[in-house]
Coordinates of C-alpha atoms in Angstrom, one line a residue:
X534 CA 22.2 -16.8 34.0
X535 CA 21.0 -15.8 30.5
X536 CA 22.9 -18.9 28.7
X537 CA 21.6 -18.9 25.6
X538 CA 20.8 -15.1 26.0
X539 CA 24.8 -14.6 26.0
X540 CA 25.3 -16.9 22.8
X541 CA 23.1 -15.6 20.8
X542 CA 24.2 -11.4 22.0
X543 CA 28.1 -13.4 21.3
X544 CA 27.1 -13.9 17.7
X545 CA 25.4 -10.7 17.3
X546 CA 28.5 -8.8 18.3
X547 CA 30.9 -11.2 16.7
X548 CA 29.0 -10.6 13.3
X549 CA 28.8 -6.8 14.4
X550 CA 32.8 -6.5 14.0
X551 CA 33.1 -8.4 11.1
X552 CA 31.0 -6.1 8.9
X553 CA 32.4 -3.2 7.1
X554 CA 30.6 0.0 6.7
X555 CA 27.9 -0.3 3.4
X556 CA 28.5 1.9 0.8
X557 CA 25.5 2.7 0.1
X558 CA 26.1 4.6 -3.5
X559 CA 28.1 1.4 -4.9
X560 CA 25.1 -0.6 -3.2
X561 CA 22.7 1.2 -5.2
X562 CA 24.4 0.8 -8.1
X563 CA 24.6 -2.7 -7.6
X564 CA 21.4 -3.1 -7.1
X565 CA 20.1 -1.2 -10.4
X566 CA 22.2 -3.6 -12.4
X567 CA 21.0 -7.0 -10.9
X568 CA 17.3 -5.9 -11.4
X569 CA 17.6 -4.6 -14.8
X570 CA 19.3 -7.4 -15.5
X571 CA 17.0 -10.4 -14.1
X572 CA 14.0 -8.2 -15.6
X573 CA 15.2 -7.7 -18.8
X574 CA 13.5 -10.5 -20.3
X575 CA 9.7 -9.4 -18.8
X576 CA 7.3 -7.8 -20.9
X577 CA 8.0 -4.8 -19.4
X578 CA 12.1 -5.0 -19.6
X579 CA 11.7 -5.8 -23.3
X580 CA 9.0 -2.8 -23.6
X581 CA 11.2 -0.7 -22.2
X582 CA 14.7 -1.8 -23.6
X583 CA 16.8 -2.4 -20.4
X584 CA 19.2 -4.3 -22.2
X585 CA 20.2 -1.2 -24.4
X586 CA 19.8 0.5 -20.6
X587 CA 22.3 -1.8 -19.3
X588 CA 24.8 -1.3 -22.6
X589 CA 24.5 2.5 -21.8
X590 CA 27.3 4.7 -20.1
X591 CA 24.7 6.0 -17.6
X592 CA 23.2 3.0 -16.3
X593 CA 21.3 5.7 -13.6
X594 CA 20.7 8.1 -16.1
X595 CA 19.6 6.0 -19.0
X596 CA 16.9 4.2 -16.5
X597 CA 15.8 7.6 -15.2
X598 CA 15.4 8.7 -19.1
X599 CA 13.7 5.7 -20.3
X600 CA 11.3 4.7 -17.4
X601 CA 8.2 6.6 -16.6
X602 CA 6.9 7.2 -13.4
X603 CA 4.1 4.6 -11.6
X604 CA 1.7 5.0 -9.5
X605 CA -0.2 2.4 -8.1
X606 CA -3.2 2.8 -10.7
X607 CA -0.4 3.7 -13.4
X608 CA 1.5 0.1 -13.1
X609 CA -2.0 -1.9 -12.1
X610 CA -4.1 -0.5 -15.3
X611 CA -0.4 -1.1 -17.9
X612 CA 0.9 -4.5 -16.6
X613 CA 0.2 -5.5 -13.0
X614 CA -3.5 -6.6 -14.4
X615 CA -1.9 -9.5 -16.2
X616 CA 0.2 -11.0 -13.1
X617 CA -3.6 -10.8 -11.3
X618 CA -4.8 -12.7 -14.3
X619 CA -2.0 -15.4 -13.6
X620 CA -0.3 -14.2 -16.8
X621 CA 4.2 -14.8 -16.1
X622 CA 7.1 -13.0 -16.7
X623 CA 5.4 -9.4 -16.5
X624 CA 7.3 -6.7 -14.8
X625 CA 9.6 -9.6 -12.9
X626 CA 10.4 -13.1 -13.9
X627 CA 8.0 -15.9 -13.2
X628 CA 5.1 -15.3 -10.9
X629 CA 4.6 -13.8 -7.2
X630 CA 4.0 -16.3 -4.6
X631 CA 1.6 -13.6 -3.1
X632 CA -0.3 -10.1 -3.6
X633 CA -0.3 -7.8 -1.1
X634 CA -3.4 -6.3 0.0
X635 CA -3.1 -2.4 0.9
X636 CA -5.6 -0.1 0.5
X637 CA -3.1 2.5 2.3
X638 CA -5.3 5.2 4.2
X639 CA -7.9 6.1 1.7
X640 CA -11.1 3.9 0.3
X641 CA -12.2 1.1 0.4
X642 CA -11.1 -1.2 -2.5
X643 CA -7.9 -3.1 -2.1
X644 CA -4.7 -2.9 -4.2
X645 CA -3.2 -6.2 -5.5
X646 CA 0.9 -5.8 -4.9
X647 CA 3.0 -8.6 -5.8
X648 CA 5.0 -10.2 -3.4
X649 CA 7.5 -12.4 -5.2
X650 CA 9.9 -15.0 -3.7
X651 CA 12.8 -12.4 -4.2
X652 CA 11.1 -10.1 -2.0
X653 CA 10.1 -12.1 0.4
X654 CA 14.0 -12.9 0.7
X655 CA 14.8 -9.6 0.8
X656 CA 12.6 -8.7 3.7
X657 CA 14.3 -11.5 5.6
X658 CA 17.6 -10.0 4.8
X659 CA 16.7 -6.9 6.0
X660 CA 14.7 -8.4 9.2
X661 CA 18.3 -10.2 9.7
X662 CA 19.8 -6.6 9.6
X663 CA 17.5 -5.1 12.5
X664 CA 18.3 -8.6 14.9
X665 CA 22.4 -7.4 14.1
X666 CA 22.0 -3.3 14.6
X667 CA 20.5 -4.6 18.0
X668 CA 24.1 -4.8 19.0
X669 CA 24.0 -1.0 18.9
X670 CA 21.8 -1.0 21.8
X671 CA 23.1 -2.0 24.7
X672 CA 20.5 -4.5 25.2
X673 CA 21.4 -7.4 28.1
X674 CA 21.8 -10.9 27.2
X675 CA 18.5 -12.0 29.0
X676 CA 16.6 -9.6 26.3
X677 CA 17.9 -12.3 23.5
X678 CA 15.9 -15.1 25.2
X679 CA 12.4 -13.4 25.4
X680 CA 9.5 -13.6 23.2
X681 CA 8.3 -11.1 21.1
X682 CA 4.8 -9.6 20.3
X683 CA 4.2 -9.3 16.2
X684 CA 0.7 -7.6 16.2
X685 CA -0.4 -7.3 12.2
X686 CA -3.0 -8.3 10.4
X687 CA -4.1 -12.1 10.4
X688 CA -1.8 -15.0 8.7
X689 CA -4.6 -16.8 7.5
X690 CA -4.2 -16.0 4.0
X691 CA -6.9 -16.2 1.6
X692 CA -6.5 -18.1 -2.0
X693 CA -7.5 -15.7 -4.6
X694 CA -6.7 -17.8 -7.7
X695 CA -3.4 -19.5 -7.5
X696 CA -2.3 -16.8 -5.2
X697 CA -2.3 -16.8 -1.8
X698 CA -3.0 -12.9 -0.5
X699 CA -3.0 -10.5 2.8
X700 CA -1.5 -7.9 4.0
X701 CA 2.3 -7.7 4.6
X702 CA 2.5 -8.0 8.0
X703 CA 0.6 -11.3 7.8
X704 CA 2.4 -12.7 4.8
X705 CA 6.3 -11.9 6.8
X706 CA 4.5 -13.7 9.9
X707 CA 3.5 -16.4 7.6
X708 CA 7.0 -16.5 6.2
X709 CA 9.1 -16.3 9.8
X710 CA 11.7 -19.2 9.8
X711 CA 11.2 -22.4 11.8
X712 CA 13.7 -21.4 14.8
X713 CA 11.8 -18.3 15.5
X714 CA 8.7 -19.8 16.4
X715 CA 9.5 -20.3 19.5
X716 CA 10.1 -16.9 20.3
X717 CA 6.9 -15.2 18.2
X718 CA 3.7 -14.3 20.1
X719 CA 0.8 -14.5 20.0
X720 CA 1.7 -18.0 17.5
X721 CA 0.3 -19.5 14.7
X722 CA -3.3 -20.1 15.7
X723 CA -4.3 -16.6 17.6
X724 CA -2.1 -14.7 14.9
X725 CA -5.0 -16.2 12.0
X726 CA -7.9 -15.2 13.9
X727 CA -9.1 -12.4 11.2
X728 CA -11.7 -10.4 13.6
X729 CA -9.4 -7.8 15.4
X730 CA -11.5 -8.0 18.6
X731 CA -11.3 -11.8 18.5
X732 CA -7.8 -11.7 18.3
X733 CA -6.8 -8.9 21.1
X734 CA -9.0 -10.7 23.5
X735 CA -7.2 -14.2 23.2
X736 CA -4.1 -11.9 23.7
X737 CA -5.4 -10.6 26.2
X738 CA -6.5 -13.9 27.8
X739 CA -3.5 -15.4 27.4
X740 CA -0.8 -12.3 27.9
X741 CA 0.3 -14.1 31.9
X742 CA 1.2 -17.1 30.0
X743 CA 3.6 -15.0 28.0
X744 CA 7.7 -13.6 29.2
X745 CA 7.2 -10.8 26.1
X746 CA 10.9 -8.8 25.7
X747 CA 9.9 -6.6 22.5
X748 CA 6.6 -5.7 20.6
X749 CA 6.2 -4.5 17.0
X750 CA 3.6 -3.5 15.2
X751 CA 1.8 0.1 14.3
X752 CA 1.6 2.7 17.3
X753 CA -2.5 3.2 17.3
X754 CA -2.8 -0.9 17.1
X755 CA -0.8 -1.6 19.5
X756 CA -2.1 0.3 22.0
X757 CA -5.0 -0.9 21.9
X758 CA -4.0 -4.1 22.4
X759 CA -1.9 -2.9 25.9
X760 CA -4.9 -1.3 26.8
X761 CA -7.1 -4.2 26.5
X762 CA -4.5 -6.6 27.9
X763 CA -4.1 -4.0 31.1
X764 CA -8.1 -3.8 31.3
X765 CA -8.3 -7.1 31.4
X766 CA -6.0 -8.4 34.4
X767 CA -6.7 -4.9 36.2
X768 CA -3.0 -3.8 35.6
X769 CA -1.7 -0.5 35.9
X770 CA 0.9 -0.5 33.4
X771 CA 1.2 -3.3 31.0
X772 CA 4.8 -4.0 32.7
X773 CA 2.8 -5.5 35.5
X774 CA 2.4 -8.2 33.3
X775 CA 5.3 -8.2 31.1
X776 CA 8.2 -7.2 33.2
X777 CA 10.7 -7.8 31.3
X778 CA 9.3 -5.3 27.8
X779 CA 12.2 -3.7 26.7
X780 CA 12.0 -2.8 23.4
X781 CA 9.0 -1.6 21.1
X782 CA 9.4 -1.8 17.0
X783 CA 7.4 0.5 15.6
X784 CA 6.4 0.6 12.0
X785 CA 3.9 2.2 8.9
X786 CA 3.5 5.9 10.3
X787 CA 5.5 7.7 12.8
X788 CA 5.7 7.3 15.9
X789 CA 5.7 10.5 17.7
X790 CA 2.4 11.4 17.7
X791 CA 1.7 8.2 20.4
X792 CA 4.6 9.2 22.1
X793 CA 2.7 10.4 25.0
X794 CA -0.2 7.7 25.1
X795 CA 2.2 5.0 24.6
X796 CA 4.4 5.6 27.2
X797 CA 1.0 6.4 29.5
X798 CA 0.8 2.6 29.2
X799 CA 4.6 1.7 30.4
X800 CA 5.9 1.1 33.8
X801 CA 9.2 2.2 32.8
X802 CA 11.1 3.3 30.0
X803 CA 10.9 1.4 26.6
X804 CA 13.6 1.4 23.2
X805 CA 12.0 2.4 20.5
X806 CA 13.0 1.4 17.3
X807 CA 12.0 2.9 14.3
X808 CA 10.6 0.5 11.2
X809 CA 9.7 1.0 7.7
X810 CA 7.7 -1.7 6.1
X811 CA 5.3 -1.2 3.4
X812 CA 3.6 -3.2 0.9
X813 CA 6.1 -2.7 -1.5
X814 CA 8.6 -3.6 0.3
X815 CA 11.3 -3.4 3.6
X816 CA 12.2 0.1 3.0
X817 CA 14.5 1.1 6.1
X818 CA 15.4 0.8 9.5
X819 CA 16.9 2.4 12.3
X820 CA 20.2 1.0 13.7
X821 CA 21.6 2.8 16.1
X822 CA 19.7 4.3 19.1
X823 CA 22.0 8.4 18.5
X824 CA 18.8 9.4 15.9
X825 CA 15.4 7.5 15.3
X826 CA 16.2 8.2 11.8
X827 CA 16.4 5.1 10.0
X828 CA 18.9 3.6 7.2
X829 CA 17.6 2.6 3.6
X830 CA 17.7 -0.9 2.7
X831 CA 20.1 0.1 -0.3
X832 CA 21.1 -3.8 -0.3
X833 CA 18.2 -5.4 -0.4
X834 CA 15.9 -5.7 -3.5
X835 CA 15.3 -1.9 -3.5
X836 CA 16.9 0.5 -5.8
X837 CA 15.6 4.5 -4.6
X838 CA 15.4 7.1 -6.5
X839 CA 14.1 11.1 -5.1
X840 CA 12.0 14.0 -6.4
X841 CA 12.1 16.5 -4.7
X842 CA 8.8 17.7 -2.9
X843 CA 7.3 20.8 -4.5
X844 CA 3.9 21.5 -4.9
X845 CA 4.0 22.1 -8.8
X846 CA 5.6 18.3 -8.9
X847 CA 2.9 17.0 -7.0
X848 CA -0.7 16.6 -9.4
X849 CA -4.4 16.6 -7.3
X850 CA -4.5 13.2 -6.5
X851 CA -0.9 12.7 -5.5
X852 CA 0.8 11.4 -8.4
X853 CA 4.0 12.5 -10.0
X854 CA 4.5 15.2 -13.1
X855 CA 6.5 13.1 -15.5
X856 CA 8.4 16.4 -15.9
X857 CA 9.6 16.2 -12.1
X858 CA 13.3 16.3 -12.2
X859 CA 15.1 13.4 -10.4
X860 CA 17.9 12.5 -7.8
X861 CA 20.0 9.5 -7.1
X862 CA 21.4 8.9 -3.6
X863 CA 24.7 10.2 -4.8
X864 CA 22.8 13.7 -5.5
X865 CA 20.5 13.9 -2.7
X866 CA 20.9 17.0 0.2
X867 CA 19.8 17.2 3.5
X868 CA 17.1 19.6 4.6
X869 CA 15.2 18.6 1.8
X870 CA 11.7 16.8 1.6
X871 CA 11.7 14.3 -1.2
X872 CA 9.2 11.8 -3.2
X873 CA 10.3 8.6 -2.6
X874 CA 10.5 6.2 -5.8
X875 CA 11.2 2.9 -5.5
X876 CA 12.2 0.0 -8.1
X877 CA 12.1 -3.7 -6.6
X878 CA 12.4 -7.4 -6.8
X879 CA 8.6 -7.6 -7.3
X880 CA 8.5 -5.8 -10.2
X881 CA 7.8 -2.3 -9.5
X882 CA 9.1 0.2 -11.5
X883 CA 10.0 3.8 -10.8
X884 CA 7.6 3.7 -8.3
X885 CA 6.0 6.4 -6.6
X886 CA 5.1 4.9 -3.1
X887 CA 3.4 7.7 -1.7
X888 CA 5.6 8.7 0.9
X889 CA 8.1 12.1 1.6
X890 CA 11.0 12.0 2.9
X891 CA 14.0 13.7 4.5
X892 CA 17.7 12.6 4.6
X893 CA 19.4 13.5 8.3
X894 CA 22.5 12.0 7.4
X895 CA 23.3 11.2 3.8
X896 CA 26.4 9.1 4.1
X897 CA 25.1 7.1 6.3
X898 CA 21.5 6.9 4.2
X899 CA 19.6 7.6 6.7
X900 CA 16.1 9.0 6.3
X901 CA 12.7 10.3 8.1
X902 CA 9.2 10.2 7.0
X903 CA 7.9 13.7 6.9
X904 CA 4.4 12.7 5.3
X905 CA 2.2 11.5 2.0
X906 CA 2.1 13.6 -0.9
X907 CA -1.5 12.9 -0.7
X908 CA -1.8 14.4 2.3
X909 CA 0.1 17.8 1.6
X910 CA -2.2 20.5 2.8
X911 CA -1.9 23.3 -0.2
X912 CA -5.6 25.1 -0.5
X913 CA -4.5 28.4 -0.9
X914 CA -0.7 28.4 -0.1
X915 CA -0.7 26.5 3.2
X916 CA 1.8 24.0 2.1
X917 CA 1.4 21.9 5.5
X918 CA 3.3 18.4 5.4
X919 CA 2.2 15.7 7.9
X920 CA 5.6 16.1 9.8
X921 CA 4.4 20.0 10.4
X922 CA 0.8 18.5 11.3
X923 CA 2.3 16.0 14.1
X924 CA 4.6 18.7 15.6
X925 CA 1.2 21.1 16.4
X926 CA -0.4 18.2 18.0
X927 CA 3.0 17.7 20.4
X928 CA 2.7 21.4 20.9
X929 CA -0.9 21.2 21.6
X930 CA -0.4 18.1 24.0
X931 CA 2.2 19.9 25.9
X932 CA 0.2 23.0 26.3
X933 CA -2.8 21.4 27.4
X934 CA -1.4 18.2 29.2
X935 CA -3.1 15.8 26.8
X936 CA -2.5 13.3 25.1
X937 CA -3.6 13.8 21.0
X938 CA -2.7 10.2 19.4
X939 CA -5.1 11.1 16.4
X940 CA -6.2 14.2 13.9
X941 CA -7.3 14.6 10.4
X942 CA -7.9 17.6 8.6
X943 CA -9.5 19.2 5.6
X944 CA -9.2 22.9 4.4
X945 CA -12.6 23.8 2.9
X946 CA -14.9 26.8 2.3
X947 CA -17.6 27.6 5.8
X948 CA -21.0 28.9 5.5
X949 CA -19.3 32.8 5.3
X950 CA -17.6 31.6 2.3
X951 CA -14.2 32.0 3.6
X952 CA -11.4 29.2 3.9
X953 CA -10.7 27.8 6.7
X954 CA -8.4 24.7 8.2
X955 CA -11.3 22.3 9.7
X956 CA -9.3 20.0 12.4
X957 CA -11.0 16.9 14.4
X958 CA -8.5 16.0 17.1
X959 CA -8.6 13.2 19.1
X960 CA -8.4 13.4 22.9
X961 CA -9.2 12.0 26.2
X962 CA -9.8 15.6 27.6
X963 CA -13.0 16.7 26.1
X964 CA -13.5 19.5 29.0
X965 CA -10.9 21.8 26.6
X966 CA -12.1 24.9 24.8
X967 CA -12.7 24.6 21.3
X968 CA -11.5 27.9 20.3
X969 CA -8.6 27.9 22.9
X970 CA -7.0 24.7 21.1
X971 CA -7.7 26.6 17.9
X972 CA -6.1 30.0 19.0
X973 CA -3.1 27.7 20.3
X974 CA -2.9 25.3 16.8
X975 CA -3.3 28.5 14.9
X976 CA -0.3 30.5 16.6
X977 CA 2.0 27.4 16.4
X978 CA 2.0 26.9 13.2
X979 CA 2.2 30.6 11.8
X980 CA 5.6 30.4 14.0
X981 CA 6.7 27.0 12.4
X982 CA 5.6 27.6 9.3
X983 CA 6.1 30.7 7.2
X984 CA 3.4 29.7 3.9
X985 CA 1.5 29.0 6.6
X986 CA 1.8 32.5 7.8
X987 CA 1.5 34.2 4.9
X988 CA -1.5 32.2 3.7
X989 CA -3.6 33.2 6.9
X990 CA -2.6 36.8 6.2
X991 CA -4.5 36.0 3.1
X992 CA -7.0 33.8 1.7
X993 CA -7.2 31.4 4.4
X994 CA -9.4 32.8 7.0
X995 CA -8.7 30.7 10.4
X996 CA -8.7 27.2 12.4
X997 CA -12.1 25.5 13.6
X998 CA -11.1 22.6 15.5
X999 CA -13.1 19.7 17.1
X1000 CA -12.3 18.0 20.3
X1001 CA -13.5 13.9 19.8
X1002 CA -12.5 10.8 21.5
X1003 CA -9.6 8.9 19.7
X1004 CA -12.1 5.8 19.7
X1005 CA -14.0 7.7 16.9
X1006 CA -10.8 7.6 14.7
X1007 CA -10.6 3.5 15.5
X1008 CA -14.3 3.6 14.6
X1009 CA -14.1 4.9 11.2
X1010 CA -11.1 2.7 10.2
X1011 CA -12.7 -0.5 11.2
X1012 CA -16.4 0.9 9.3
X1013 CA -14.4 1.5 5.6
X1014 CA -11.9 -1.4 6.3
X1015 CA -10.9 -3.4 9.4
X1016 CA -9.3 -2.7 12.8
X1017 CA -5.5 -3.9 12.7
X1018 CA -2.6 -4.9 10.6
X1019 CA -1.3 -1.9 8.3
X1020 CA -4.3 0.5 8.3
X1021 CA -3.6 3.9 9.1
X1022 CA -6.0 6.5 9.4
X1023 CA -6.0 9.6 6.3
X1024 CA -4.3 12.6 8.2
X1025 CA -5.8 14.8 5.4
X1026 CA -9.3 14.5 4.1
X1027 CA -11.0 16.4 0.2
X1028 CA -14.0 17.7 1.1
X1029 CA -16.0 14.4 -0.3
X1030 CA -14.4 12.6 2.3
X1031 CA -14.4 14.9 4.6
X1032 CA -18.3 15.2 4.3
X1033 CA -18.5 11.7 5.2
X1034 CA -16.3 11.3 8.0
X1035 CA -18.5 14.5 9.5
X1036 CA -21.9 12.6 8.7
X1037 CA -19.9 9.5 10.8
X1038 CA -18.7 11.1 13.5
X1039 CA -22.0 13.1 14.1
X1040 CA -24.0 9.7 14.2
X1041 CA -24.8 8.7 18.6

């Protein structure tokens, strides 16, 4: 009998009916006030007057109005250069405890992002809020007593100046507290093994020493490691040799483009629960298994603020038009893509993470990543969002009985001059036609997608597509960065790029 199994689900659902509902609006508002107010003795508070902000009728309004936009190279270049330089009280009191390394999907030079004691905090209050929604799930007790798998990148962080740095992932597994050790996999000492290959295969090694209940970590990483871990003890499913996997966190991109792949490697059916965890912070998470939207983190160290996605908002290299109107949470509709802007315990500002997104149920703050604004597909009127992008290839993997875990894209001029939509898609079924996947891709998305439609009844000529297999995609992440942790391969490529990844892939 699950003992402890049944305590610990006792406490989870005893805490469960204690809690009133969030309201998120008052949260929000909160939260603007408490970081304008610990900030407003930084550089940048002083700079940018959030005492008079505070002292202002329209706290929301009076931010919005004084604040610019930041971008990563916006904030870096103005202030976040001094923190690196070990200067204090910048953009947030004090100074971070860590910098996150991200060099998101594109290039090869990290970015330094602050991770500061606050934030760290916050994460843990929001990790604490995932452990309670589990309630929501009907999970038995037994679950509550089984380890769980946190693939991410290494927890071996490296001392740059007085600051210790990494990616997120390994800086929250550096961070977990004491009682949970027991329960993490693969532990302390495979978790810092840096080389991704290194790592899988003591995992692998090890995995029948191991009674893993949940896994979390990104889609593309974590199969390889399931794969690896089934190749190595000649396993059909990966429940051969973790019967008792019952629940998969996913995190950093969406996760239904692996649908089909991951579930290839399952012996039976899996939760998944949708995570949102960036550099800059624990951004959302599902909590109830109705939807795999999931619910901003209004309560903890985030305030959010929305633009809303349109293509003369967007500039060339992704960044915001100061002119873009904004939206607060009280304001914000559903069936709308937005820019997500974030402000935070770490000192970021009005900050444009990169990310769009959609609200599926606005009292309940619940949200869906529909894609990057740098990797909105616009060359001559396409306007083709990620979200659009990974509902072709589920088409395409259903029409062709595939699975299609990986693509990228780039929409450039061919030898006849003309435009056209050059796809490389990864999958295991390299016997398919070319031009039939093309002719399929092509039809879907002039049904789902009217610009689309009317753009191909213009200047954009056609599709060429290119079947390769999803190891390629693995390939080129690990040859600009390394395999693992948060790197996510660029679903949308500027010919530049694009001109490299071809020379790449076209190497034996």
């Amino acid at each position: 009998m699950a003992i402890i199994g049944n305590i610990i689900k006792g406490v989870i659902q005893l805490k469960d009916a204690l809690s009133s509902e969030i309201n998120h609006i008052e949260a929000q508002e909160k939260m603007l006030k408490a970081l304008l107010t610990q900030a407003k003795d930084t550089q940048f508070g002083k700079h940018y007057q959030f005492e008079a902000i505070l002292a202002s009728e329209n706290i929301k309004k009076a931010f919005a109005d004084t604040v610019p936009y930041f971008d990563y190279n916006k904030i870096s270049t103005e202030w976040w250069h001094k923190v690196v330089d070990g200067e204090a009280d910048i953009t947030w009191p004090g100074k971070p405890s860590y910098f996150a390394l991200s060099s998101g999907t594109t290039g090869k030079s990290s970015k330094r992002i602050p991770v500061t004691d606050a934030m760290i905090e916050a994460i843990r209050q929001s990790g604490i809020k995932q452990v309670f929604a589990l309630n929501n799930f009907d999970l038995p007790a037994d679950f509550f007593e089984k380890e769980i798998m946190m693939l991410g990148s290494s927890t071996d962080l490296e001392k740059h100046h007085e600051f210790m740095e990494g990616e997120i992932s390994g800086i929250s597994a550096h961070n977990i507290p004491f009682w949970f050790k027991g329960y993490y996999k693969p532990g302390e000492d495979i978790a810092k093994i840096d080389d991704w290959d290194a790592r899988v295969q003591q995992i692998a090694e090890r995995a029948e020493s191991w009674d893993i209940g949940a896994l979390s970590g990104i889609p593309s990483w974590i199969e390889l490691m399931l794969q690896s871990v089934i190749s190595h003890h000649n396993l059909n499913t990966i429940h051969d040799i973790w019967p008792n996997l019952q629940v998969y966190t996913s995190g950093g991109v969406a996760f239904s483009p692996y649908e089909k792949s991951f579930n290839a490697l399952m012996g039976k059916p899996v939760t998944v629960i949708d995570t949102y965890l960036a550099s800059e912070g624990y951004i959302a998470t599902q909590i109830r298994p109705e939807t795999d939207a999931m619910q901003l983190n209004t309560e903890n160290g985030i305030y959010f603020e929305f633009v809303p996605f349109k293509p003369e908002y967007i500039k060339n290299d992704g960044s915001l038009d100061q002119a873009a109107p904004i939206v607060t949470l009280d304001q914000v509709e559903l069936n709308q893509d937005y820019v997500l802007l974030i402000s935070t315990v770490s000192g970021a500002w009005r900050y444009v993470i990169g990310d769009t997104i959609e609200f599926t149920d606005v009292n309940k703050a619940e949200i869906k990543i529909t894609g990057r604004t740098k990797f909105f597909l616009n060359t001559v009127g396409s306007q083709l969002s990620v979200n659009k992008m990974d509902d072709a290839m589920q088409h395409l993997e259903e029409k062709f009985s595939t699975k299609i875990p990986e693509y990228t894209i780039c929409a450039k001029r061919a030898e006849d001059g003309e435009f056209y939509h050059f796809w490389y898609i990864g999958s295991k079924n390299l016997t398919l036609g070319h031009m039939e996947v093309a002719e399929a891709l092509d039809a879907y998305l002039k049904t789902a997608n009217k610009n689309y439609k009317v753009a191909r009844s213009k200047a954009l000529k056609g599709v060429k597509v290119k079947l390769i297999a999803p190891e390629k995609f693995h390939d080129w992440s690990e040859s600009n960065k390394k395999k693992g942790g948060q790197v996510k391969m660029e679903r949308v490529m500027n010919e530049e790029r694009f001109k490299i990844w071809e020379t790449f892939i076209e190497k034996p």
